[in-house]
Amino acid sequence: GELWGPLTSATVSGKLKEENPSRRNTPKRYKASIDHGSICLSTSNKSCLPLPISGEGLFDGVYLGKRLRIGQNVNGGGARVVQVR
């Protein structure tokens, strides 16, 4: 996601798995497994620094259309996130 505008961004890489795909109501619970991350200081992604991040976490997510997701961490500090694509 962007930090301080479009010229600085943070990214993480890993896997995302829905805990119970047969469940039809929201919020849905997801398990995130993070392998690594980076912070980039330009839009070209050539000036990136590695972030010391890895591990697993659970979050509840609600999709509000194709571009908007709201989530909350459930096994950590309870952080909330809004993501727009």
Short mmCIF file of N, CA and C in Angstrom, two decimals:
data_model
loop_
_atom_site.label_atom_id
_atom_site.label_comp_id
_atom_site.label_asym_id
_atom_site.label_seq_id
_atom_site.Cartn_x
_atom_site.Cartn_y
_atom_site.Cartn_z
N GLY A 1 0.80 -1.17 0.00
CA GLY A 1 0.00 0.00 0.00
C GLY A 1 0.85 1.25 0.00
N GLU A 2 0.27 2.35 -0.35
CA GLU A 2 0.97 3.62 -0.40
C GLU A 2 1.21 4.18 0.99
N LEU A 3 2.38 4.77 1.17
CA LEU A 3 2.73 5.49 2.39
C LEU A 3 3.19 6.88 1.97
N TRP A 4 2.62 7.91 2.50
CA TRP A 4 3.01 9.27 2.18
C TRP A 4 2.92 9.56 0.69
N GLY A 5 1.88 9.11 0.04
CA GLY A 5 1.68 9.38 -1.37
C GLY A 5 2.16 8.25 -2.26
N PRO A 6 2.03 8.42 -3.58
CA PRO A 6 2.32 7.33 -4.51
C PRO A 6 3.80 7.00 -4.70
N LEU A 7 4.71 7.82 -4.19
CA LEU A 7 6.13 7.55 -4.41
C LEU A 7 6.76 6.64 -3.36
N THR A 8 6.03 6.32 -2.32
CA THR A 8 6.53 5.42 -1.28
C THR A 8 5.47 4.36 -1.02
N SER A 9 5.87 3.08 -1.08
CA SER A 9 4.90 2.03 -0.86
C SER A 9 5.53 0.89 -0.06
N ALA A 10 4.69 0.14 0.62
CA ALA A 10 5.11 -1.06 1.36
C ALA A 10 4.34 -2.24 0.79
N THR A 11 5.05 -3.36 0.61
CA THR A 11 4.42 -4.57 0.10
C THR A 11 4.85 -5.76 0.92
N VAL A 12 4.00 -6.77 0.95
CA VAL A 12 4.34 -8.06 1.56
C VAL A 12 3.99 -9.15 0.57
N SER A 13 4.69 -10.27 0.68
CA SER A 13 4.42 -11.42 -0.19
C SER A 13 4.15 -12.64 0.67
N GLY A 14 3.26 -13.47 0.19
CA GLY A 14 2.92 -14.68 0.91
C GLY A 14 1.66 -15.32 0.35
N LYS A 15 0.93 -16.00 1.21
CA LYS A 15 -0.28 -16.70 0.81
C LYS A 15 -1.47 -16.24 1.64
N LEU A 16 -2.64 -16.33 1.03
CA LEU A 16 -3.89 -15.99 1.70
C LEU A 16 -4.86 -17.13 1.47
N LYS A 17 -5.44 -17.64 2.57
CA LYS A 17 -6.36 -18.77 2.46
C LYS A 17 -7.61 -18.49 3.27
N GLU A 18 -8.76 -18.72 2.64
CA GLU A 18 -10.03 -18.58 3.33
C GLU A 18 -10.20 -19.76 4.28
N GLU A 19 -10.53 -19.49 5.54
CA GLU A 19 -10.63 -20.54 6.54
C GLU A 19 -11.79 -21.50 6.29
N ASN A 20 -12.95 -21.00 5.87
CA ASN A 20 -14.11 -21.84 5.66
C ASN A 20 -14.82 -21.42 4.38
N PRO A 21 -14.38 -21.93 3.22
CA PRO A 21 -14.96 -21.50 1.93
C PRO A 21 -16.46 -21.77 1.79
N SER A 22 -16.99 -22.73 2.54
CA SER A 22 -18.42 -23.04 2.42
C SER A 22 -19.30 -22.02 3.15
N ARG A 23 -18.73 -21.22 4.01
CA ARG A 23 -19.49 -20.20 4.74
C ARG A 23 -19.88 -19.08 3.78
N ARG A 24 -21.16 -18.73 3.75
CA ARG A 24 -21.66 -17.74 2.80
C ARG A 24 -21.88 -16.36 3.39
N ASN A 25 -21.88 -16.23 4.72
CA ASN A 25 -22.13 -14.91 5.30
C ASN A 25 -20.81 -14.20 5.61
N THR A 26 -20.88 -12.91 5.89
CA THR A 26 -19.69 -12.12 6.19
C THR A 26 -19.70 -11.71 7.65
N PRO A 27 -18.57 -11.40 8.24
CA PRO A 27 -17.25 -11.37 7.61
C PRO A 27 -16.68 -12.77 7.39
N LYS A 28 -15.81 -12.88 6.41
CA LYS A 28 -15.10 -14.12 6.14
C LYS A 28 -13.79 -14.09 6.91
N ARG A 29 -13.34 -15.27 7.37
CA ARG A 29 -12.07 -15.35 8.08
C ARG A 29 -10.99 -15.88 7.14
N TYR A 30 -9.83 -15.21 7.16
CA TYR A 30 -8.71 -15.56 6.30
C TYR A 30 -7.46 -15.78 7.12
N LYS A 31 -6.60 -16.67 6.64
CA LYS A 31 -5.29 -16.90 7.23
C LYS A 31 -4.24 -16.36 6.26
N ALA A 32 -3.43 -15.44 6.74
CA ALA A 32 -2.36 -14.86 5.93
C ALA A 32 -1.03 -15.41 6.39
N SER A 33 -0.24 -15.90 5.45
CA SER A 33 1.12 -16.37 5.73
C SER A 33 2.07 -15.45 4.96
N ILE A 34 2.83 -14.65 5.69
CA ILE A 34 3.71 -13.66 5.07
C ILE A 34 5.14 -14.20 5.05
N ASP A 35 5.75 -14.17 3.86
CA ASP A 35 7.12 -14.65 3.68
C ASP A 35 8.15 -13.53 3.81
N HIS A 36 7.87 -12.38 3.20
CA HIS A 36 8.79 -11.25 3.24
C HIS A 36 8.07 -9.98 2.81
N GLY A 37 8.74 -8.87 2.99
CA GLY A 37 8.16 -7.59 2.60
C GLY A 37 9.24 -6.63 2.16
N SER A 38 8.80 -5.48 1.65
CA SER A 38 9.75 -4.45 1.24
C SER A 38 9.07 -3.09 1.28
N ILE A 39 9.91 -2.06 1.35
CA ILE A 39 9.43 -0.69 1.26
C ILE A 39 10.15 -0.07 0.07
N CYS A 40 9.39 0.52 -0.83
CA CYS A 40 9.94 1.05 -2.08
C CYS A 40 9.80 2.57 -2.09
N LEU A 41 10.84 3.23 -2.53
CA LEU A 41 10.90 4.69 -2.49
C LEU A 41 10.67 5.35 -3.84
N SER A 42 10.15 4.59 -4.81
CA SER A 42 9.81 5.17 -6.11
C SER A 42 8.77 4.28 -6.77
N THR A 43 8.17 4.77 -7.83
CA THR A 43 7.16 3.97 -8.53
C THR A 43 7.78 2.88 -9.39
N SER A 44 9.08 2.92 -9.63
CA SER A 44 9.73 1.91 -10.48
C SER A 44 10.08 0.64 -9.72
N ASN A 45 9.93 0.62 -8.40
CA ASN A 45 10.28 -0.52 -7.54
C ASN A 45 11.76 -0.89 -7.63
N LYS A 46 12.61 0.03 -8.11
CA LYS A 46 14.05 -0.24 -8.18
C LYS A 46 14.76 0.18 -6.90
N SER A 47 14.15 1.04 -6.12
CA SER A 47 14.75 1.52 -4.87
C SER A 47 14.00 0.93 -3.69
N CYS A 48 14.08 -0.40 -3.55
CA CYS A 48 13.35 -1.09 -2.49
C CYS A 48 14.30 -1.60 -1.42
N LEU A 49 13.84 -1.54 -0.18
CA LEU A 49 14.58 -2.07 0.95
C LEU A 49 13.77 -3.21 1.57
N PRO A 50 14.42 -4.30 1.96
CA PRO A 50 13.69 -5.40 2.56
C PRO A 50 13.16 -5.04 3.95
N LEU A 51 12.00 -5.56 4.27
CA LEU A 51 11.43 -5.41 5.61
C LEU A 51 11.54 -6.75 6.33
N PRO A 52 11.95 -6.75 7.59
CA PRO A 52 12.05 -8.00 8.35
C PRO A 52 10.68 -8.44 8.87
N ILE A 53 9.85 -8.95 7.98
CA ILE A 53 8.51 -9.35 8.35
C ILE A 53 8.23 -10.75 7.83
N SER A 54 7.67 -11.58 8.69
CA SER A 54 7.22 -12.91 8.30
C SER A 54 6.32 -13.44 9.41
N GLY A 55 5.51 -14.44 9.07
CA GLY A 55 4.64 -15.05 10.07
C GLY A 55 3.24 -15.28 9.55
N GLU A 56 2.38 -15.71 10.47
CA GLU A 56 0.99 -15.99 10.13
C GLU A 56 0.07 -15.14 10.97
N GLY A 57 -1.09 -14.83 10.41
CA GLY A 57 -2.09 -14.07 11.12
C GLY A 57 -3.47 -14.37 10.60
N LEU A 58 -4.47 -14.10 11.42
CA LEU A 58 -5.87 -14.27 11.04
C LEU A 58 -6.53 -12.91 10.96
N PHE A 59 -7.40 -12.74 9.96
CA PHE A 59 -8.18 -11.52 9.92
C PHE A 59 -9.56 -11.82 9.35
N ASP A 60 -10.51 -11.02 9.77
CA ASP A 60 -11.87 -11.08 9.24
C ASP A 60 -11.98 -10.01 8.17
N GLY A 61 -12.53 -10.37 7.02
CA GLY A 61 -12.64 -9.43 5.92
C GLY A 61 -14.03 -9.38 5.34
N VAL A 62 -14.41 -8.18 4.92
CA VAL A 62 -15.68 -7.95 4.25
C VAL A 62 -15.37 -7.29 2.91
N TYR A 63 -15.81 -7.90 1.83
CA TYR A 63 -15.64 -7.32 0.50
C TYR A 63 -16.89 -6.51 0.17
N LEU A 64 -16.69 -5.26 -0.17
CA LEU A 64 -17.79 -4.37 -0.53
C LEU A 64 -17.64 -3.98 -1.99
N GLY A 65 -17.83 -4.93 -2.87
CA GLY A 65 -17.64 -4.70 -4.29
C GLY A 65 -16.31 -5.29 -4.75
N LYS A 66 -16.01 -5.07 -6.03
CA LYS A 66 -14.79 -5.64 -6.62
C LYS A 66 -13.53 -4.93 -6.17
N ARG A 67 -13.64 -3.68 -5.69
CA ARG A 67 -12.45 -2.89 -5.41
C ARG A 67 -12.23 -2.56 -3.94
N LEU A 68 -13.18 -2.84 -3.06
CA LEU A 68 -13.08 -2.38 -1.68
C LEU A 68 -13.17 -3.54 -0.69
N ARG A 69 -12.18 -3.60 0.23
CA ARG A 69 -12.17 -4.62 1.28
C ARG A 69 -11.88 -3.94 2.61
N ILE A 70 -12.61 -4.34 3.64
CA ILE A 70 -12.37 -3.87 5.00
C ILE A 70 -12.03 -5.09 5.83
N GLY A 71 -10.95 -5.00 6.61
CA GLY A 71 -10.52 -6.14 7.40
C GLY A 71 -10.11 -5.74 8.80
N GLN A 72 -10.09 -6.74 9.70
CA GLN A 72 -9.64 -6.54 11.06
C GLN A 72 -8.83 -7.74 11.51
N ASN A 73 -7.65 -7.48 12.05
CA ASN A 73 -6.79 -8.51 12.61
C ASN A 73 -7.48 -9.09 13.85
N VAL A 74 -7.54 -10.43 13.96
CA VAL A 74 -8.23 -11.04 15.09
C VAL A 74 -7.31 -11.76 16.07
N ASN A 75 -6.05 -11.96 15.73
CA ASN A 75 -5.16 -12.64 16.67
C ASN A 75 -3.95 -11.79 17.04
N GLY A 76 -4.06 -10.51 16.80
CA GLY A 76 -2.97 -9.60 17.15
C GLY A 76 -3.55 -8.41 17.90
N GLY A 77 -3.20 -7.23 17.44
CA GLY A 77 -3.64 -6.02 18.11
C GLY A 77 -5.00 -5.50 17.69
N GLY A 78 -5.67 -6.19 16.77
CA GLY A 78 -6.99 -5.74 16.33
C GLY A 78 -6.97 -4.64 15.29
N ALA A 79 -5.84 -4.47 14.62
CA ALA A 79 -5.71 -3.41 13.61
C ALA A 79 -6.78 -3.56 12.54
N ARG A 80 -7.27 -2.43 12.06
CA ARG A 80 -8.26 -2.42 10.99
C ARG A 80 -7.61 -1.85 9.74
N VAL A 81 -8.06 -2.35 8.57
CA VAL A 81 -7.49 -1.89 7.32
C VAL A 81 -8.61 -1.70 6.29
N VAL A 82 -8.46 -0.70 5.45
CA VAL A 82 -9.34 -0.48 4.31
C VAL A 82 -8.45 -0.54 3.08
N GLN A 83 -8.79 -1.42 2.15
CA GLN A 83 -8.01 -1.58 0.92
C GLN A 83 -8.88 -1.26 -0.29
N VAL A 84 -8.34 -0.42 -1.18
CA VAL A 84 -9.01 -0.07 -2.42
C VAL A 84 -8.07 -0.42 -3.56
N ARG A 85 -8.59 -1.12 -4.56
CA ARG A 85 -7.76 -1.46 -5.74
C ARG A 85 -8.08 -0.57 -6.89
#
